[in-house]
PDB file of C-alpha atoms and ligand atoms in Angstrom:
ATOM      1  CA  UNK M   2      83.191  68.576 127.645  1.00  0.00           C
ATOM      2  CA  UNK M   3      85.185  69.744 130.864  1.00  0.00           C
ATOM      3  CA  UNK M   4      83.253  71.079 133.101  1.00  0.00           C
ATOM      4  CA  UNK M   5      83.688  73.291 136.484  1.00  0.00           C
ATOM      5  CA  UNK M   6      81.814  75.194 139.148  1.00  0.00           C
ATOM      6  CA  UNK M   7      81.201  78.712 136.531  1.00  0.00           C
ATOM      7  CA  UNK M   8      78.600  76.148 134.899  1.00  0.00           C
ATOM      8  CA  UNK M   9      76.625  76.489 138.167  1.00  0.00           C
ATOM      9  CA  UNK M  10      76.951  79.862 139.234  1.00  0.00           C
ATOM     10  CA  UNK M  11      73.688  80.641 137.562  1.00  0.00           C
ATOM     11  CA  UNK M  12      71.968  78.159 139.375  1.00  0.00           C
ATOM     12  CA  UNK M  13      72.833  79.769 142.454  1.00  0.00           C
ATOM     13  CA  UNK M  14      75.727  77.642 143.607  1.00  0.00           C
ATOM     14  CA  UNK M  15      78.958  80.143 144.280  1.00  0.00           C
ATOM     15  CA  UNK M  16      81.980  79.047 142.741  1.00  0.00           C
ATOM     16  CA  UNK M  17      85.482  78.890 144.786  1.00  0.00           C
ATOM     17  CA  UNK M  18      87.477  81.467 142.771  1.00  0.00           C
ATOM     18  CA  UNK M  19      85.586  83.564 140.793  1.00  0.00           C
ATOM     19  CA  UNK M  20      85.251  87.358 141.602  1.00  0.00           C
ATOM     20  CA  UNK M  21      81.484  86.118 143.861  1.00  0.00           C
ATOM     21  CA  UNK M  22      83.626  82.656 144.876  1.00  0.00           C
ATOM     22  CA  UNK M  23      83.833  81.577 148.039  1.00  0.00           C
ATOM     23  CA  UNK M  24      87.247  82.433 148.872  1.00  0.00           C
ATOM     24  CA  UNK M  25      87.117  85.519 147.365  1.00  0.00           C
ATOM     25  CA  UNK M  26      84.459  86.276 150.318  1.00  0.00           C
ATOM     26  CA  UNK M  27      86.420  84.237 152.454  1.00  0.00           C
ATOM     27  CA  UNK M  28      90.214  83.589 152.337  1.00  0.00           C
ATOM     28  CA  UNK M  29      90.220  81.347 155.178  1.00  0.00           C
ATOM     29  CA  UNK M  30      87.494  78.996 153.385  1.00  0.00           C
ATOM     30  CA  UNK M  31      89.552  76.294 152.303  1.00  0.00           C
ATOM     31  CA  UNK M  32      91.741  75.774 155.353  1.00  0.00           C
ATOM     32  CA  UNK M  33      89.238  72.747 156.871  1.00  0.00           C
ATOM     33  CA  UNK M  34      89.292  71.284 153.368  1.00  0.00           C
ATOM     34  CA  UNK M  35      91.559  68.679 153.660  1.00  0.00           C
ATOM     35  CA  UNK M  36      90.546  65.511 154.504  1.00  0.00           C
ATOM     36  CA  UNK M  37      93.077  65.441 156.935  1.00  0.00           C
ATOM     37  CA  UNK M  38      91.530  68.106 159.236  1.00  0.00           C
ATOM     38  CA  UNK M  39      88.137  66.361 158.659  1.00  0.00           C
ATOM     39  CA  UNK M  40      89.400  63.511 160.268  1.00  0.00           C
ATOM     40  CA  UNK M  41      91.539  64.890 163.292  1.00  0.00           C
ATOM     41  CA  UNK M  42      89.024  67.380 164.258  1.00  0.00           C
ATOM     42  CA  UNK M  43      84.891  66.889 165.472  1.00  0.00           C
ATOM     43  CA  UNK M  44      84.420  70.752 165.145  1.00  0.00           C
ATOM     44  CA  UNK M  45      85.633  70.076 161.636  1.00  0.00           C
ATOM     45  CA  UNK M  46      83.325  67.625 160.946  1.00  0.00           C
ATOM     46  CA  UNK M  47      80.185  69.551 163.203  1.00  0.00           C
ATOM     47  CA  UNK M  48      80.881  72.575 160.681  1.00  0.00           C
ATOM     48  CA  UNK M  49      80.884  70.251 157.706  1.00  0.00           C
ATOM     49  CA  UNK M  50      77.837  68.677 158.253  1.00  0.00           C
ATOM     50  CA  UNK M  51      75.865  72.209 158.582  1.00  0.00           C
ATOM     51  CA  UNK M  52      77.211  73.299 155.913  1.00  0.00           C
ATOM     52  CA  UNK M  53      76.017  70.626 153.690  1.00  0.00           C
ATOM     53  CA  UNK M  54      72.410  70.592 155.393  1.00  0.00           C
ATOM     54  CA  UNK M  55      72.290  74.075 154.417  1.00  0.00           C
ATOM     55  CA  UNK M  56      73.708  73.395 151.235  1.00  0.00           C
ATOM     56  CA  UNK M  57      72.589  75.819 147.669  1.00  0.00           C
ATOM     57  CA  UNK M  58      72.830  72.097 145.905  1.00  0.00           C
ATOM     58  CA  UNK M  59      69.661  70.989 147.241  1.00  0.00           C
ATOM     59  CA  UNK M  60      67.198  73.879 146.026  1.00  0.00           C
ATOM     60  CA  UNK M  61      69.453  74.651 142.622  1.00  0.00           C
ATOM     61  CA  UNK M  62      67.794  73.654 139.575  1.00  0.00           C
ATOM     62  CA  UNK M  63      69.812  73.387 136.130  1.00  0.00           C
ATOM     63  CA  UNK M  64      70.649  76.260 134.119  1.00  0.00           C
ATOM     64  CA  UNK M  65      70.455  76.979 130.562  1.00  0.00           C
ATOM     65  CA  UNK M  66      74.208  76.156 130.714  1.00  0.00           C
ATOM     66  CA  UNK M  67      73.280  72.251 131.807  1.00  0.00           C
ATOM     67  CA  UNK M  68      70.465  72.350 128.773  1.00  0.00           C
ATOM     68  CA  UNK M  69      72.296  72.907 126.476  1.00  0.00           C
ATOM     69  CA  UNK M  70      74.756  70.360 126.771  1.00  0.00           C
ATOM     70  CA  UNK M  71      71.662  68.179 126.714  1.00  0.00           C
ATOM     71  CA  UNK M  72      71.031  69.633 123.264  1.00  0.00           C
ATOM     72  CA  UNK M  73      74.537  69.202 122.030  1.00  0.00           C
ATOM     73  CA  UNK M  74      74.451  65.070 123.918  1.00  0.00           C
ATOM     74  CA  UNK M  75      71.331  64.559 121.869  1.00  0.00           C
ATOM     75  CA  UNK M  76      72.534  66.234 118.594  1.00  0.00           C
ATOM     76  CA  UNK M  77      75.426  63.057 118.261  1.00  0.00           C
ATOM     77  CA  UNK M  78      77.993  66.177 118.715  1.00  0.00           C
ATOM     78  CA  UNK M  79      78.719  65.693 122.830  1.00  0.00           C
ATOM     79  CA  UNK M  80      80.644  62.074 123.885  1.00  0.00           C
ATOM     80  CA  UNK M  81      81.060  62.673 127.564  1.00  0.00           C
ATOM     81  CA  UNK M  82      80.961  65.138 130.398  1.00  0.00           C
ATOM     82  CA  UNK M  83      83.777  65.226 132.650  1.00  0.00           C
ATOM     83  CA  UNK M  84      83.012  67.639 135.592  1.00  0.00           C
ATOM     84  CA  UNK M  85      84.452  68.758 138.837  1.00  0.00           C
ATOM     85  CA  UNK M  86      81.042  69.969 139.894  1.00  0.00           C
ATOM     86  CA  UNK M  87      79.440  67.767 143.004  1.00  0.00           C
ATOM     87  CA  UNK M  88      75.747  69.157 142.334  1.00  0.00           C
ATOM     88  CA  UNK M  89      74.359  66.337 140.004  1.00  0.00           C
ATOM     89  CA  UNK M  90      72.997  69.135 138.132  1.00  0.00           C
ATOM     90  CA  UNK M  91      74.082  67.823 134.574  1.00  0.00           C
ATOM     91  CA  UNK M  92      72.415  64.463 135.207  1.00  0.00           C
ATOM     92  CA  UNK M  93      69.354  66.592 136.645  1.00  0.00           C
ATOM     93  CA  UNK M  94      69.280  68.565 133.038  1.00  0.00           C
ATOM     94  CA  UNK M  95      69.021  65.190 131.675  1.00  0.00           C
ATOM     95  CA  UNK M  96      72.570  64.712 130.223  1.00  0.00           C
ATOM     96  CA  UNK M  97      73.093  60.924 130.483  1.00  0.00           C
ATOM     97  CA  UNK M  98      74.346  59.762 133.672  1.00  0.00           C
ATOM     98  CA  UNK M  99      76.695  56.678 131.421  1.00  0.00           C
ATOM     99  CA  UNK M 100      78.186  59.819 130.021  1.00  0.00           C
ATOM    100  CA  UNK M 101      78.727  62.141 132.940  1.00  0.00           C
ATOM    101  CA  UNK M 102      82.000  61.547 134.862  1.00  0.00           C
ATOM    102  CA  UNK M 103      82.256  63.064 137.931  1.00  0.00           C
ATOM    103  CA  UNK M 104      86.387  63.975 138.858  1.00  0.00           C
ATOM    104  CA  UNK M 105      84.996  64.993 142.236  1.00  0.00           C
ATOM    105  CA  UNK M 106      82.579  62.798 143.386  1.00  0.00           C
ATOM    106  CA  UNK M 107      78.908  63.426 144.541  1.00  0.00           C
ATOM    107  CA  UNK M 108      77.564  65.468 147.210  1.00  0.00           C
ATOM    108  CA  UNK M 109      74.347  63.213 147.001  1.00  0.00           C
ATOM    109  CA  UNK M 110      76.034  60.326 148.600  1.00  0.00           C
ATOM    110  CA  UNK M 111      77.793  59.779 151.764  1.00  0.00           C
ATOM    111  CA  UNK M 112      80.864  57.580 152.375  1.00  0.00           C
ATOM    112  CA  UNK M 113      82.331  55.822 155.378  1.00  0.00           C
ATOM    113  CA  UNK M 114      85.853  56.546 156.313  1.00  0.00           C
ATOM    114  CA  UNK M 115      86.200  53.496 158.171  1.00  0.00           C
ATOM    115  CA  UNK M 116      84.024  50.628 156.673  1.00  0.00           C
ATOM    116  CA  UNK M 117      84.066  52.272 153.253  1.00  0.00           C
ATOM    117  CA  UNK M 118      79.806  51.661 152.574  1.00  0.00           C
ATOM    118  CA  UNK M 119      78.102  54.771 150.752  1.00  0.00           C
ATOM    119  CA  UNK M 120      74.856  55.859 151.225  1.00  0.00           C
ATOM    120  CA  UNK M 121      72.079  58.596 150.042  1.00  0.00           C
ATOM    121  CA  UNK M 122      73.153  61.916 151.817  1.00  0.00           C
ATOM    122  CA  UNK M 123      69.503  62.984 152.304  1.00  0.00           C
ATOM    123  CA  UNK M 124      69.009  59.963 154.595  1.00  0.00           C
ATOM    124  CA  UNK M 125      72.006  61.351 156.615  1.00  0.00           C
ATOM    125  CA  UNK M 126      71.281  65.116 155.976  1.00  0.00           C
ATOM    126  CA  UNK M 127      67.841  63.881 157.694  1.00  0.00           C
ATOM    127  CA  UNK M 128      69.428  62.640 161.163  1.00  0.00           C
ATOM    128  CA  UNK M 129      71.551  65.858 161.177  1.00  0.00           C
ATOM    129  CA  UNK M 130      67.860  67.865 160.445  1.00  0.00           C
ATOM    130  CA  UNK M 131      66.558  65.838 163.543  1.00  0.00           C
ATOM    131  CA  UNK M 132      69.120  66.732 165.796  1.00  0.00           C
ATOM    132  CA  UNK M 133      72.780  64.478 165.273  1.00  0.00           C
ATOM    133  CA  UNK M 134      75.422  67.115 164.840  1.00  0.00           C
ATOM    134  CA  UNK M 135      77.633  64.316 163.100  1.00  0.00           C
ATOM    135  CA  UNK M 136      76.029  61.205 162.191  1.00  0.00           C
ATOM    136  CA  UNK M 137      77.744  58.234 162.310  1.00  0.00           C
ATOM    137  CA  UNK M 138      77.891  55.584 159.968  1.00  0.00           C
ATOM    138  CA  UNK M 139      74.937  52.817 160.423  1.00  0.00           C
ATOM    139  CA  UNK M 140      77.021  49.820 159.337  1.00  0.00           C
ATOM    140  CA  UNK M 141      79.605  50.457 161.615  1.00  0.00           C
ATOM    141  CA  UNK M 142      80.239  53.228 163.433  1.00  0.00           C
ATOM    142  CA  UNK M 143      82.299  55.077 161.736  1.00  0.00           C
ATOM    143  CA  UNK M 144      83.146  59.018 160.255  1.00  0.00           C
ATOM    144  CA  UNK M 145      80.921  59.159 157.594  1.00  0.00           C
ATOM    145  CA  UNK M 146      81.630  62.407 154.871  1.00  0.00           C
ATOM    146  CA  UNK M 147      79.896  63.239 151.595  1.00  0.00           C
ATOM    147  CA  UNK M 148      81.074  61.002 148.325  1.00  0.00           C
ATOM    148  CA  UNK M 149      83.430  64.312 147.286  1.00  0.00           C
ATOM    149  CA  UNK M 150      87.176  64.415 146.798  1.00  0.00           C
ATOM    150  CA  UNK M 151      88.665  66.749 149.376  1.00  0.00           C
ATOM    151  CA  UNK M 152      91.882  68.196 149.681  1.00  0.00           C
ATOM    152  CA  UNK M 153      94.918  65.935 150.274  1.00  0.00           C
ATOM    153  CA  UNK M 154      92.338  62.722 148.637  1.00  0.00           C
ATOM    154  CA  UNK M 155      92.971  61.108 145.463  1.00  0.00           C
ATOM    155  CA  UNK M 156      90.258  60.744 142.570  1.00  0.00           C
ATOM    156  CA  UNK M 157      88.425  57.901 142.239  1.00  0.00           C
ATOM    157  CA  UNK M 158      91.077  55.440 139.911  1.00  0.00           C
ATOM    158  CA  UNK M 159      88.633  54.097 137.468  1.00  0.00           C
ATOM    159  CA  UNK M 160      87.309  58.034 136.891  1.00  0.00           C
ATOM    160  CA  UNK M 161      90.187  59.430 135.847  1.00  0.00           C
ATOM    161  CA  UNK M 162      91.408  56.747 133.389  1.00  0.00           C
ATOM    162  CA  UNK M 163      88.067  57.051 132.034  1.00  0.00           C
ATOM    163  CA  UNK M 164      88.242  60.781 131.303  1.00  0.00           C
ATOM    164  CA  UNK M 165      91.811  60.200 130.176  1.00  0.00           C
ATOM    165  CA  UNK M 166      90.428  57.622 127.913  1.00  0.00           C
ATOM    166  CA  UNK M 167      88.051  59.815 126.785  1.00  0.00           C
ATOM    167  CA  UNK M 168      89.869  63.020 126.073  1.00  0.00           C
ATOM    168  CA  UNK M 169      92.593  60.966 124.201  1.00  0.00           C
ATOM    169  CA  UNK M 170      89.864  59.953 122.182  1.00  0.00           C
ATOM    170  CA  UNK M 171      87.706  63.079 121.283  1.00  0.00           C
ATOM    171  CA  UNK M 172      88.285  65.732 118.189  1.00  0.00           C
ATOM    172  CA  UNK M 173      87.435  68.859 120.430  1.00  0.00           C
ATOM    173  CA  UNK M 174      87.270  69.485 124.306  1.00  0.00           C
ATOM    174  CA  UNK M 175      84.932  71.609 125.444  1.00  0.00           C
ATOM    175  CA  UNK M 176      85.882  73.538 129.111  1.00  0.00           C
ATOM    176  CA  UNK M 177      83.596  75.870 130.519  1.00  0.00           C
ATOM    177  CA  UNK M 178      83.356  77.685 134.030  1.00  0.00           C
ATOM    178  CA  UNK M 179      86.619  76.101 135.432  1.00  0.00           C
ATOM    179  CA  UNK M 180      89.711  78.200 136.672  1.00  0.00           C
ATOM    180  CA  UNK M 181      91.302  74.973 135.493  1.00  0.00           C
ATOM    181  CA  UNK M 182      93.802  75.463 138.600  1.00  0.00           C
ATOM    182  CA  UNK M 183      92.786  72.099 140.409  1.00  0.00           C
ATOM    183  CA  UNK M 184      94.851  69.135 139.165  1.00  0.00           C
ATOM    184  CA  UNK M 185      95.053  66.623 137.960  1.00  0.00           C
ATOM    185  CA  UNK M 186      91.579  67.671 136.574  1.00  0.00           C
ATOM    186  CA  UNK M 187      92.719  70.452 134.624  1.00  0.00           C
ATOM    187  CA  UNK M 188      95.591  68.654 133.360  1.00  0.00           C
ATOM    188  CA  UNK M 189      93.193  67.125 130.858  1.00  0.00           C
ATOM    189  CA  UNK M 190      93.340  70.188 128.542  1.00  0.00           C
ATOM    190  CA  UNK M 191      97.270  69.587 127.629  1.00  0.00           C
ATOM    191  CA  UNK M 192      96.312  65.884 127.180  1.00  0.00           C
ATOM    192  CA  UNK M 193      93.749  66.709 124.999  1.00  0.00           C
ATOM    193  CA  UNK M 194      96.004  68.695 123.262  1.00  0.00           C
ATOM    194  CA  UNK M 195      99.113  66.416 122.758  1.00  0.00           C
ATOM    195  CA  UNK M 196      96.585  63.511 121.465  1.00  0.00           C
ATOM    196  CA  UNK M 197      95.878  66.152 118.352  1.00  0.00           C
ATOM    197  CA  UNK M 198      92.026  67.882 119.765  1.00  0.00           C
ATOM    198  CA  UNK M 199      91.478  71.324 119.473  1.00  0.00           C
ATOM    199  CA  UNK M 200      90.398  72.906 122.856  1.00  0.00           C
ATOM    200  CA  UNK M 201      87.886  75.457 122.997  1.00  0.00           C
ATOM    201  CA  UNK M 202      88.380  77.537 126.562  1.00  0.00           C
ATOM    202  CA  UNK M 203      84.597  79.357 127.891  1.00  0.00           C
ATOM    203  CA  UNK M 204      85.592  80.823 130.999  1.00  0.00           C
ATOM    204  CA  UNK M 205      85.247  84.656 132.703  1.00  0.00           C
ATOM    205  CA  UNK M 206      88.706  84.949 133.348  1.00  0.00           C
ATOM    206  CA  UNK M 207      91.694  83.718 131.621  1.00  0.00           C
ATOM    207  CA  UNK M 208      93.273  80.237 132.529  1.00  0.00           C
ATOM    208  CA  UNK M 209      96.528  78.638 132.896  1.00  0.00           C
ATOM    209  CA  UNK M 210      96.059  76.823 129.526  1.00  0.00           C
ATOM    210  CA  UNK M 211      94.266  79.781 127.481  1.00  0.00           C
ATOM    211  CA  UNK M 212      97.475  79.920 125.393  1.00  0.00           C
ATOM    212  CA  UNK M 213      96.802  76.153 124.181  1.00  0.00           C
ATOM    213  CA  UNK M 214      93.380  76.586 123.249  1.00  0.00           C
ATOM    214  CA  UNK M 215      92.117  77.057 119.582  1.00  0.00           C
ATOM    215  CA  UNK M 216      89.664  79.550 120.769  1.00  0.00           C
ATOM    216  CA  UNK M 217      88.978  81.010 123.982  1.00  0.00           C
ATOM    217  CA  UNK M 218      85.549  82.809 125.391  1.00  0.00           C
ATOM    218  CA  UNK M 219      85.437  85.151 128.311  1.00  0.00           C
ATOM    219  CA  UNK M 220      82.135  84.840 128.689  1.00  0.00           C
ATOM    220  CA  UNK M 221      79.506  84.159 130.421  1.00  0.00           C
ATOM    221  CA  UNK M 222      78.883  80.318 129.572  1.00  0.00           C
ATOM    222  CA  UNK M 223      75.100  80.883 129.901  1.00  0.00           C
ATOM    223  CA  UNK M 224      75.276  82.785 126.594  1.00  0.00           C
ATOM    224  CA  UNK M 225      78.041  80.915 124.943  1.00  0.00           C
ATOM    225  CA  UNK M 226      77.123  77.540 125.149  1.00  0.00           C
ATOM    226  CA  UNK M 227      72.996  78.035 124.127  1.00  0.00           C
ATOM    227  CA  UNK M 228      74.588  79.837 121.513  1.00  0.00           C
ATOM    228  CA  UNK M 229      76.973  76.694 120.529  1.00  0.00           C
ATOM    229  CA  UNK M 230      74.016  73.962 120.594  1.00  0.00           C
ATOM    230  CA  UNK M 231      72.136  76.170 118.446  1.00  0.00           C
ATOM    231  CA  UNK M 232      74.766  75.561 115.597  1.00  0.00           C
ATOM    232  CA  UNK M 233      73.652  72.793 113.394  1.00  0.00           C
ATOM    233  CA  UNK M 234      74.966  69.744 112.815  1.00  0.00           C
ATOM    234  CA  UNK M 235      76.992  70.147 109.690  1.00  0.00           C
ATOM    235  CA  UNK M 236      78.341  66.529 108.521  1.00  0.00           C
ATOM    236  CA  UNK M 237      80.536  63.722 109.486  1.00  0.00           C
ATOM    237  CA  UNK M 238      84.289  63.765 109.541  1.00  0.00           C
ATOM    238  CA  UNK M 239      87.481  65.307 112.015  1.00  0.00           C
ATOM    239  CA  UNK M 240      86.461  69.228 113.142  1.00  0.00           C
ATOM    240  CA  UNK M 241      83.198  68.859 110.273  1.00  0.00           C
ATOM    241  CA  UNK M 242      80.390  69.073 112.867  1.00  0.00           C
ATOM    242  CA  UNK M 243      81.715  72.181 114.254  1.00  0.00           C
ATOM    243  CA  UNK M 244      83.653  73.490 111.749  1.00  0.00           C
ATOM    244  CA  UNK M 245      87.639  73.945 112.802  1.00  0.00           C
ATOM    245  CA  UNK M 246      87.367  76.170 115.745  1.00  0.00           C
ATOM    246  CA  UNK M 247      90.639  77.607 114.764  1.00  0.00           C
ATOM    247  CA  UNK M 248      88.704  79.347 111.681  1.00  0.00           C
ATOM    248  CA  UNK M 249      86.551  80.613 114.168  1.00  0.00           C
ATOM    249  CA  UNK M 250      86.502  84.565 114.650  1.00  0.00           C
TER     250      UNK M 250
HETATM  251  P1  LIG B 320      86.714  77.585 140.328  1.00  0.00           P
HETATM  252  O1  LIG B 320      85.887  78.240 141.380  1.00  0.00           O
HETATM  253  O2  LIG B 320      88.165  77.429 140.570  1.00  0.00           O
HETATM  254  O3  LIG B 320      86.582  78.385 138.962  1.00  0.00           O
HETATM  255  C1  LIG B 320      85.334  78.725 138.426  1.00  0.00           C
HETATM  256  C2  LIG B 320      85.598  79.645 137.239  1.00  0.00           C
HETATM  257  O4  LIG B 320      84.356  79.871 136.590  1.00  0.00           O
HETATM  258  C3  LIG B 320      86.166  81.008 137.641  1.00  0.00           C
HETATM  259  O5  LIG B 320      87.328  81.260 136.879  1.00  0.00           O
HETATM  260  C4  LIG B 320      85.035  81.996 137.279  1.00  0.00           C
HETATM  261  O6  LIG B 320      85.517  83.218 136.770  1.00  0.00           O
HETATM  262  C5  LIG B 320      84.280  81.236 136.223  1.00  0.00           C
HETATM  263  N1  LIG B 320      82.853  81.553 136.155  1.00  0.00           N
HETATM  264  C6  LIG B 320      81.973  81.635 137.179  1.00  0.00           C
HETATM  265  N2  LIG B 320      80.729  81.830 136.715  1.00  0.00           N
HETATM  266  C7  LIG B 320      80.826  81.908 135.350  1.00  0.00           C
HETATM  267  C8  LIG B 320      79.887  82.095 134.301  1.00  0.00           C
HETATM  268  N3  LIG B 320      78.575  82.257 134.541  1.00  0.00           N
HETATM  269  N4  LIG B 320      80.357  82.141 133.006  1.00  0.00           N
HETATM  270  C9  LIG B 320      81.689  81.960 132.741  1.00  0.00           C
HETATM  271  N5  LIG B 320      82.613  81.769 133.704  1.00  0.00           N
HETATM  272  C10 LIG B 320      82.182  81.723 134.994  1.00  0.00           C
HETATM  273  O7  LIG B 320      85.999  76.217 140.004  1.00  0.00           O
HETATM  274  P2  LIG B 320      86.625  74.863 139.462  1.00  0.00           P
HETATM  275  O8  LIG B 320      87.673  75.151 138.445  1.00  0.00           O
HETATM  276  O9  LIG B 320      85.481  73.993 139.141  1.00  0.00           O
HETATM  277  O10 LIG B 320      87.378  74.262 140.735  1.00  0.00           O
HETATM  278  C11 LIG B 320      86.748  74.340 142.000  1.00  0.00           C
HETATM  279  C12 LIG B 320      86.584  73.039 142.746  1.00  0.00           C
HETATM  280  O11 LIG B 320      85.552  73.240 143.672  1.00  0.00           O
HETATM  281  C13 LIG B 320      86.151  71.885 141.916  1.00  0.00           C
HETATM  282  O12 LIG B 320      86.981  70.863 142.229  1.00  0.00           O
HETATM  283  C14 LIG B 320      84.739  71.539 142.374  1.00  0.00           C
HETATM  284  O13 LIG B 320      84.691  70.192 142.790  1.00  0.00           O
HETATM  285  C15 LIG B 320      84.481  72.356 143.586  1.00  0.00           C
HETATM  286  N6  LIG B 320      83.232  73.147 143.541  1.00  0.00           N
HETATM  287  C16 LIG B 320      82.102  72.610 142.981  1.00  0.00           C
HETATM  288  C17 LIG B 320      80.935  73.359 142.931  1.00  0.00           C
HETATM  289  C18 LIG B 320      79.718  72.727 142.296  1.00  0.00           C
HETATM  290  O14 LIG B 320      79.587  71.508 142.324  1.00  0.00           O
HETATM  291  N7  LIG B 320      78.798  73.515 141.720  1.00  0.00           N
HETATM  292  C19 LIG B 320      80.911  74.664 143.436  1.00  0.00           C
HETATM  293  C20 LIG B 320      82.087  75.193 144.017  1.00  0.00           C
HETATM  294  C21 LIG B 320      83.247  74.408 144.054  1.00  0.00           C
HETATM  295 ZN1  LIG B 321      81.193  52.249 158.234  1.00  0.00          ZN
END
């Protein structure tokens, strides 16, 4: 499963570029992004660290998107969860944390930029509540910023070869509420592809890779994937525990 932030749209977390997104609100959203500007600029940082205090993520409980991949986890029929989300919400459903993979990092954690020691955001979220405007790190000093890949950072090394590992290895990948235009996240769909899975594609709108997909759903994936983990188990074997999607109508 490859998972993005249309998964937790219902749970009251806007997505970036879907028609409610933030940057369809706001075109300018993404400029202070970068890890870059983060770094060369307080006001950057000051802005940052209201946002996330006043963050959706901390009030947003998991939808019946999140459940049901539960379902499908504890049906035999779902490996591993690769997601770009930073909400935690999948592990909060009660999907396995072993098998959730997060491409993006956490917003639950904080990370030093100098020293490189991680800690729980709430305990920093609390000294910005109390009246730091940009807590510094304890160990050392230094910038602190959430545990999330930003613009212009790589992913985590050991994360992506593990969801490489693990889409090279599965008989179908899932995707569902990604715009699968971030790389080199999305670029797990034509890997998935090349190593022989079939890729089933639940999104709103269409995708880059729609036209390598065995089936594709715009739809909402609070009604397709209930819907999916309500199938039942039909077997062993390649495809035989979903049936080969590319029968599907
Ligand atoms: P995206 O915003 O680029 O795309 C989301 C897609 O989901 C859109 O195409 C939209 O049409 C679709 N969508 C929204 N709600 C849907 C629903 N209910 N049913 C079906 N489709 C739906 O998101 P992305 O591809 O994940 O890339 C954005 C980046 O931003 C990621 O790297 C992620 O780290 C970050 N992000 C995370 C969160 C989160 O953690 N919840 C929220 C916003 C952004
Ligand atoms: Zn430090």
């Amino acid at each position: 499963m490859l998972t993005g932030a249309g998964v937790s749209t219902d749970s009251g977390i806007p997505d970036f570029r879907g028609p409610g997104g933030l940057w369809a609100r706001d075109a300018d959203a993404g400029r202070d992004a970068s890890l870059e500007a983060y770094l060369a600029d307080p006001e950057v940082r000051r802005l940052a660290w209201r946002t996330r205090l006043g963050s959706p993520v901390w009030t947003a409980k998991p939808n019946a998107a999140h459940k049901a991949l539960v379902e499908l986890e504890r049906s035999g029929r779902l490996r591993t969860v690769l997601t770009q989300n930073i909400d935690g919400l999948h592990q909060r459903a009660g999907s396995d944390p072993h098998r959730v993979l997060e491409l993006h990092g956490t917003l639950h954690a904080t990370v030093c930029l100098d020293c490189g020691a991680t800690g729980p955001m709430r305990e920093a979220l609390k000294r910005v509540a109390d009246g730091d405007p940009e807590p510094p790190c304890l160990r050392c000093g230094g910038i602190l910023k959430s545990a999330t890949v930003s613009f212009g950072q790589e992913l985590d090394g050991e994360v992506l070869r593990r969801a490489r590992i693990a889409v090279l290895d599965c008989d179908v990948l899932l995707v569902a509420g990604t715009s699968l235009s971030v790389q080199p996240a999305a670029g797990l769909v034509p890997l998935a592809v090349r190593a022989g899975a079939q890729v089933i594609i639940c999104n709103a709108e269409p995708t880059p890779y729609d036209s390598l997909a065995a089936v594709v759903l715009h739809e909402p994936v609070g009604e397709v994937l209930p819907d999916l983990s309500s199938v039942p188990p039909s077997g062993g074997g390649r495809f035989s525990s979903w049936g080969d999607p590319s029968t599907w109508s």
